[in-house]
């Protein structure tokens, strides 16, 4: 994308002024093209990011599905998880670590105190069904700000309590990855309430991801640990998620 002519003229003019006090004028042409390249880069990067922050459609409460289907794991067969469930998740902590300045260990009470959002949205499963539900949860962006993402962090990985397929190498554990950009989308939540009630076990208690611009399989249930990572090559079979490892698209935009 080339900036419009008048803009480019303005840019070289401004850069020329800035360089007026500089005695190594011979460097000006290289500096100018460098500035123009940076300008073009930020322009297109910004448009991409803004485009990806468009909100998913939200619905009136009257549209909420009376029977929201549960899919995949509906009660993790995992002793640690079952112990937390039995005690109402009082000792449960969500870990946020990896490429962060300040790893976090958050109780449900901590999550409930974090900046939250409530939204009525439609959940689309790749299998061909949709349900509308109301979700309340902590916005992921402010939590990542608190943890302080390091520059190298490009993705967030979500590790879940359930193993969907028993494999010898552990690639059957449910996990997901999303980009840092999508993590900062205003509707991206760590949801702890569904339809005004504590998130039920079949829908991912105590906390599940809501990522409203993508398909259902991206929205990890039973999230135990979040890690900021630079690449997902080393996770599972390297495709970025349990279902991605079995052929689904990594970017499941809708
Ligand atoms: N941990 C975990 N998360 C998961 C799944 C799962 O089996 N385990 N299934 C995914 C799929 S395919 C869908 S459609 C949704 C289903 O969410 P629901 O049970 O609340 O309808 O969760 C997604 N997240
Ligand atoms: Mo799904």
CSV table of C-alpha atoms and ligand atoms in Angstrom, one decimal:
chain,number,residue,atom,x,y,z
A,1,UNK,CA,0.0,0.0,0.0
A,2,UNK,CA,1.5,3.3,-1.1
A,3,UNK,CA,0.6,6.4,0.9
A,4,UNK,CA,-1.3,9.1,-1.1
A,5,UNK,CA,1.0,11.6,-2.8
A,6,UNK,CA,0.2,14.6,-0.6
A,7,UNK,CA,0.9,12.5,2.5
A,8,UNK,CA,4.2,11.4,1.1
A,9,UNK,CA,5.1,15.0,0.3
A,10,UNK,CA,4.2,16.0,3.8
A,11,UNK,CA,6.2,13.2,5.2
A,12,UNK,CA,9.4,14.1,3.3
A,13,UNK,CA,8.8,17.7,4.2
A,14,UNK,CA,8.6,16.9,7.9
A,15,UNK,CA,11.5,14.6,7.8
A,16,UNK,CA,13.5,17.3,5.9
A,17,UNK,CA,12.7,19.8,8.6
A,18,UNK,CA,13.7,17.4,11.3
A,19,UNK,CA,17.0,16.8,9.5
A,20,UNK,CA,17.7,20.5,8.9
A,21,UNK,CA,19.9,20.7,12.0
A,22,UNK,CA,21.8,17.6,11.0
A,23,UNK,CA,25.1,18.1,9.4
A,24,UNK,CA,25.3,14.7,7.6
A,25,UNK,CA,22.8,15.7,4.9
A,26,UNK,CA,24.1,12.9,2.7
A,27,UNK,CA,22.2,10.4,4.8
A,28,UNK,CA,18.9,12.1,4.2
A,29,UNK,CA,17.7,9.9,1.3
A,30,UNK,CA,18.2,6.7,3.2
A,31,UNK,CA,16.5,8.1,6.3
A,32,UNK,CA,13.5,9.3,4.3
A,33,UNK,CA,12.9,5.9,2.7
A,34,UNK,CA,13.3,4.3,6.1
A,35,UNK,CA,10.7,6.7,7.5
A,36,UNK,CA,8.3,6.0,4.6
A,37,UNK,CA,8.7,2.2,5.1
A,38,UNK,CA,7.9,2.5,8.8
A,39,UNK,CA,4.9,4.7,8.0
A,40,UNK,CA,3.6,2.1,5.5
A,41,UNK,CA,4.2,-0.7,7.9
A,42,UNK,CA,2.4,0.9,10.8
A,43,UNK,CA,-0.5,1.9,8.6
A,44,UNK,CA,-1.2,-1.6,7.3
A,45,UNK,CA,-0.5,-3.3,10.6
A,46,UNK,CA,-2.9,-0.9,12.3
A,47,UNK,CA,-5.6,-1.5,9.8
A,48,UNK,CA,-5.2,-5.3,10.3
A,49,UNK,CA,-5.4,-4.9,14.1
A,50,UNK,CA,-8.4,-2.6,14.0
A,51,UNK,CA,-10.2,-4.9,11.6
A,52,UNK,CA,-9.7,-7.8,14.0
A,53,UNK,CA,-11.1,-5.8,16.9
A,54,UNK,CA,-14.6,-5.4,15.3
A,55,UNK,CA,-17.1,-6.8,17.8
A,56,UNK,CA,-19.0,-10.0,17.2
A,57,UNK,CA,-22.7,-9.5,17.1
A,58,UNK,CA,-24.4,-9.3,20.4
A,59,UNK,CA,-28.1,-10.3,21.0
A,60,UNK,CA,-30.9,-9.3,23.3
A,61,UNK,CA,-31.4,-11.6,26.4
A,62,UNK,CA,-34.7,-12.8,24.8
A,63,UNK,CA,-32.6,-14.6,22.1
A,64,UNK,CA,-30.7,-16.8,24.7
A,65,UNK,CA,-31.1,-20.5,23.8
A,66,UNK,CA,-33.2,-22.3,26.4
A,67,UNK,CA,-30.9,-25.3,26.0
A,68,UNK,CA,-27.3,-24.5,25.3
A,69,UNK,CA,-25.7,-27.7,24.0
A,70,UNK,CA,-22.5,-29.0,25.7
A,71,UNK,CA,-19.9,-30.5,23.4
A,72,UNK,CA,-16.6,-32.4,23.8
A,73,UNK,CA,-15.7,-33.0,27.4
A,74,UNK,CA,-18.5,-32.4,29.8
A,75,UNK,CA,-16.8,-33.5,33.0
A,76,UNK,CA,-13.0,-33.9,33.0
A,77,UNK,CA,-11.9,-37.3,34.1
A,78,UNK,CA,-9.0,-36.0,36.1
A,79,UNK,CA,-8.4,-36.5,39.8
A,80,UNK,CA,-7.0,-33.0,40.4
A,81,UNK,CA,-9.9,-31.5,38.6
A,82,UNK,CA,-12.4,-33.6,40.5
A,83,UNK,CA,-10.9,-32.7,43.8
A,84,UNK,CA,-11.2,-28.9,42.9
A,85,UNK,CA,-14.8,-29.5,41.8
A,86,UNK,CA,-15.6,-31.2,45.1
A,87,UNK,CA,-14.3,-28.3,47.1
A,88,UNK,CA,-16.0,-25.7,45.0
A,89,UNK,CA,-12.6,-24.5,43.4
A,90,UNK,CA,-11.6,-22.7,46.7
A,91,UNK,CA,-8.0,-23.7,46.3
A,92,UNK,CA,-7.9,-23.6,42.5
A,93,UNK,CA,-5.6,-21.1,40.9
A,94,UNK,CA,-5.3,-20.0,37.3
A,95,UNK,CA,-1.6,-19.6,36.4
A,96,UNK,CA,-0.6,-17.0,33.8
A,97,UNK,CA,3.1,-17.5,32.9
A,98,UNK,CA,5.6,-18.0,30.2
A,99,UNK,CA,6.8,-14.9,28.4
A,100,UNK,CA,5.6,-12.4,31.1
A,101,UNK,CA,7.4,-10.1,33.4
A,102,UNK,CA,5.2,-11.0,36.4
A,103,UNK,CA,3.6,-14.5,36.5
A,104,UNK,CA,0.2,-14.4,38.1
A,105,UNK,CA,-1.6,-17.0,40.2
A,106,UNK,CA,-5.3,-16.0,40.4
A,107,UNK,CA,-8.1,-17.4,42.5
A,108,UNK,CA,-11.7,-17.2,41.3
A,109,UNK,CA,-12.2,-14.3,43.7
A,110,UNK,CA,-9.3,-12.5,42.0
A,111,UNK,CA,-10.8,-13.1,38.6
A,112,UNK,CA,-14.2,-11.8,39.8
A,113,UNK,CA,-12.5,-8.6,40.9
A,114,UNK,CA,-10.7,-8.1,37.6
A,115,UNK,CA,-12.2,-5.8,34.8
A,116,UNK,CA,-15.2,-7.8,33.4
A,117,UNK,CA,-17.6,-7.8,30.5
A,118,UNK,CA,-21.0,-9.4,30.0
A,119,UNK,CA,-22.1,-10.3,26.5
A,120,UNK,CA,-24.9,-12.3,24.8
A,121,UNK,CA,-23.4,-14.0,21.7
A,122,UNK,CA,-23.8,-16.9,19.4
A,123,UNK,CA,-21.6,-19.9,19.7
A,124,UNK,CA,-21.0,-21.7,16.4
A,125,UNK,CA,-19.6,-25.3,16.4
A,126,UNK,CA,-17.8,-26.6,13.4
A,127,UNK,CA,-20.1,-29.6,13.6
A,128,UNK,CA,-23.0,-27.4,12.4
A,129,UNK,CA,-24.9,-26.2,15.4
A,130,UNK,CA,-25.2,-22.8,17.1
A,131,UNK,CA,-26.5,-21.7,20.5
A,132,UNK,CA,-26.9,-18.2,22.0
A,133,UNK,CA,-25.7,-17.7,25.6
A,134,UNK,CA,-24.9,-14.9,28.0
A,135,UNK,CA,-21.3,-14.9,29.3
A,136,UNK,CA,-19.6,-12.9,32.0
A,137,UNK,CA,-15.9,-13.0,32.7
A,138,UNK,CA,-12.7,-11.2,33.2
A,139,UNK,CA,-11.3,-9.5,30.1
A,140,UNK,CA,-8.1,-11.2,29.1
A,141,UNK,CA,-6.4,-8.0,27.9
A,142,UNK,CA,-6.2,-6.2,31.3
A,143,UNK,CA,-4.9,-9.4,32.9
A,144,UNK,CA,-2.1,-9.6,30.4
A,145,UNK,CA,-1.3,-6.0,31.1
A,146,UNK,CA,-1.0,-6.9,34.7
A,147,UNK,CA,1.3,-9.8,33.9
A,148,UNK,CA,3.3,-7.7,31.4
A,149,UNK,CA,3.8,-9.5,28.2
A,150,UNK,CA,7.4,-9.7,27.0
A,151,UNK,CA,8.2,-8.4,23.5
A,152,UNK,CA,8.7,-12.0,22.1
A,153,UNK,CA,5.2,-13.1,23.2
A,154,UNK,CA,3.1,-13.8,20.1
A,155,UNK,CA,0.5,-16.3,21.2
A,156,UNK,CA,-1.3,-17.3,24.3
A,157,UNK,CA,-1.6,-21.0,25.0
A,158,UNK,CA,-4.5,-22.4,27.2
A,159,UNK,CA,-4.0,-25.7,28.9
A,160,UNK,CA,-7.1,-27.5,30.0
A,161,UNK,CA,-7.9,-30.1,32.6
A,162,UNK,CA,-9.3,-32.7,30.2
A,163,UNK,CA,-7.7,-35.3,28.0
A,164,UNK,CA,-10.0,-35.9,25.0
A,165,UNK,CA,-8.1,-38.8,23.5
A,166,UNK,CA,-5.7,-41.1,25.5
A,167,UNK,CA,-2.4,-41.0,23.7
A,168,UNK,CA,1.0,-42.2,25.0
A,169,UNK,CA,2.8,-38.9,24.2
A,170,UNK,CA,0.2,-36.7,25.9
A,171,UNK,CA,-0.9,-35.0,22.6
A,172,UNK,CA,-4.5,-35.9,23.6
A,173,UNK,CA,-4.7,-33.2,26.2
A,174,UNK,CA,-7.0,-30.4,25.2
A,175,UNK,CA,-5.2,-27.1,24.6
A,176,UNK,CA,-5.6,-24.1,22.4
A,177,UNK,CA,-3.6,-21.1,21.2
A,178,UNK,CA,-4.7,-17.7,20.0
A,179,UNK,CA,-2.7,-14.6,18.9
A,180,UNK,CA,-1.9,-11.8,21.2
A,181,UNK,CA,-4.0,-9.5,19.0
A,182,UNK,CA,-7.1,-11.7,19.5
A,183,UNK,CA,-6.3,-12.0,23.2
A,184,UNK,CA,-6.8,-8.2,23.5
A,185,UNK,CA,-10.1,-8.2,21.6
A,186,UNK,CA,-12.6,-6.5,24.0
A,187,UNK,CA,-14.9,-9.6,23.9
A,188,UNK,CA,-12.2,-12.1,24.7
A,189,UNK,CA,-13.1,-13.3,28.2
A,190,UNK,CA,-12.1,-15.8,30.8
A,191,UNK,CA,-15.8,-16.6,31.5
A,192,UNK,CA,-16.9,-17.7,35.0
A,193,UNK,CA,-20.6,-17.1,34.5
A,194,UNK,CA,-23.1,-18.3,32.0
A,195,UNK,CA,-26.7,-17.1,31.8
A,196,UNK,CA,-26.3,-15.3,35.1
A,197,UNK,CA,-25.2,-18.4,37.0
A,198,UNK,CA,-21.8,-19.9,38.0
A,199,UNK,CA,-20.3,-21.5,34.9
A,200,UNK,CA,-21.6,-25.2,34.9
A,201,UNK,CA,-19.2,-28.1,34.7
A,202,UNK,CA,-20.4,-29.2,31.3
A,203,UNK,CA,-19.6,-25.7,29.9
A,204,UNK,CA,-16.1,-25.5,31.4
A,205,UNK,CA,-16.1,-24.7,35.1
A,206,UNK,CA,-14.5,-22.9,36.7
A,207,UNK,CA,-13.3,-20.8,33.7
A,208,UNK,CA,-13.5,-21.1,29.9
A,209,UNK,CA,-12.3,-18.9,27.1
A,210,UNK,CA,-14.8,-16.9,25.1
A,211,UNK,CA,-13.3,-15.7,21.8
A,212,UNK,CA,-16.4,-14.6,20.0
A,213,UNK,CA,-15.1,-14.0,16.5
A,214,UNK,CA,-14.0,-17.6,16.1
A,215,UNK,CA,-15.5,-21.1,16.1
A,216,UNK,CA,-16.4,-23.1,19.2
A,217,UNK,CA,-13.3,-25.4,19.3
A,218,UNK,CA,-11.0,-22.3,20.0
A,219,UNK,CA,-12.9,-21.6,23.2
A,220,UNK,CA,-11.1,-23.8,25.7
A,221,UNK,CA,-13.1,-25.0,28.7
A,222,UNK,CA,-11.5,-26.0,32.1
A,223,UNK,CA,-8.6,-23.6,31.6
A,224,UNK,CA,-5.9,-24.4,34.2
A,225,UNK,CA,-2.9,-22.5,32.9
A,226,UNK,CA,-2.2,-19.8,30.4
A,227,UNK,CA,1.2,-19.3,28.9
A,228,UNK,CA,2.5,-16.5,26.7
A,229,UNK,CA,4.7,-18.1,24.0
A,230,UNK,CA,6.6,-17.2,20.9
A,231,UNK,CA,5.7,-20.2,18.9
A,232,UNK,CA,3.4,-23.3,19.3
A,233,UNK,CA,5.6,-25.7,17.4
A,234,UNK,CA,6.5,-27.5,20.6
A,235,UNK,CA,2.9,-28.1,21.8
A,236,UNK,CA,1.0,-31.2,21.0
A,237,UNK,CA,1.6,-32.0,17.4
A,238,UNK,CA,2.6,-28.4,16.6
A,239,UNK,CA,-0.5,-27.1,14.9
A,240,UNK,CA,-1.7,-24.9,17.7
A,241,UNK,CA,-4.5,-26.8,19.3
A,242,UNK,CA,-6.1,-30.2,20.0
A,243,UNK,CA,-8.4,-30.0,17.0
A,244,UNK,CA,-5.9,-28.2,14.8
A,245,UNK,CA,-3.6,-31.2,15.4
A,246,UNK,CA,-6.4,-33.3,13.9
A,247,UNK,CA,-6.9,-31.1,10.8
A,248,UNK,CA,-8.9,-28.1,11.8
A,249,UNK,CA,-7.8,-24.5,10.9
A,250,UNK,CA,-5.7,-22.6,13.4
A,251,UNK,CA,-7.5,-19.3,12.6
A,252,UNK,CA,-11.2,-20.3,12.9
A,253,UNK,CA,-12.6,-16.8,12.1
A,254,UNK,CA,-16.4,-16.4,11.6
B,1,LIG,N1,-11.3,-28.3,27.3
B,1,LIG,C1,-12.1,-28.4,26.3
B,1,LIG,N2,-12.5,-27.3,25.7
B,1,LIG,C2,-13.4,-27.4,24.6
B,1,LIG,C3,-13.8,-28.6,24.1
B,1,LIG,C4,-13.4,-29.8,24.8
B,1,LIG,O1,-13.7,-30.9,24.5
B,1,LIG,N3,-12.5,-29.6,25.9
B,1,LIG,N4,-14.7,-28.7,23.0
B,1,LIG,C5,-14.7,-27.5,22.1
B,1,LIG,C6,-15.8,-27.5,21.2
B,1,LIG,S1,-15.6,-28.3,19.7
B,1,LIG,C7,-16.9,-26.7,21.4
B,1,LIG,S2,-18.1,-26.5,20.2
B,1,LIG,C8,-17.1,-25.9,22.6
B,1,LIG,C9,-18.3,-26.4,23.3
B,1,LIG,O2,-18.6,-25.6,24.4
B,1,LIG,P1,-19.9,-26.0,25.2
B,1,LIG,O3,-19.7,-27.3,25.8
B,1,LIG,O4,-20.0,-24.9,26.2
B,1,LIG,O5,-21.1,-26.0,24.2
B,1,LIG,O6,-16.0,-26.1,23.5
B,1,LIG,C10,-14.7,-26.2,23.0
B,1,LIG,N5,-13.8,-26.2,24.0
B,2,LIG,MO1,-17.2,-27.5,18.4
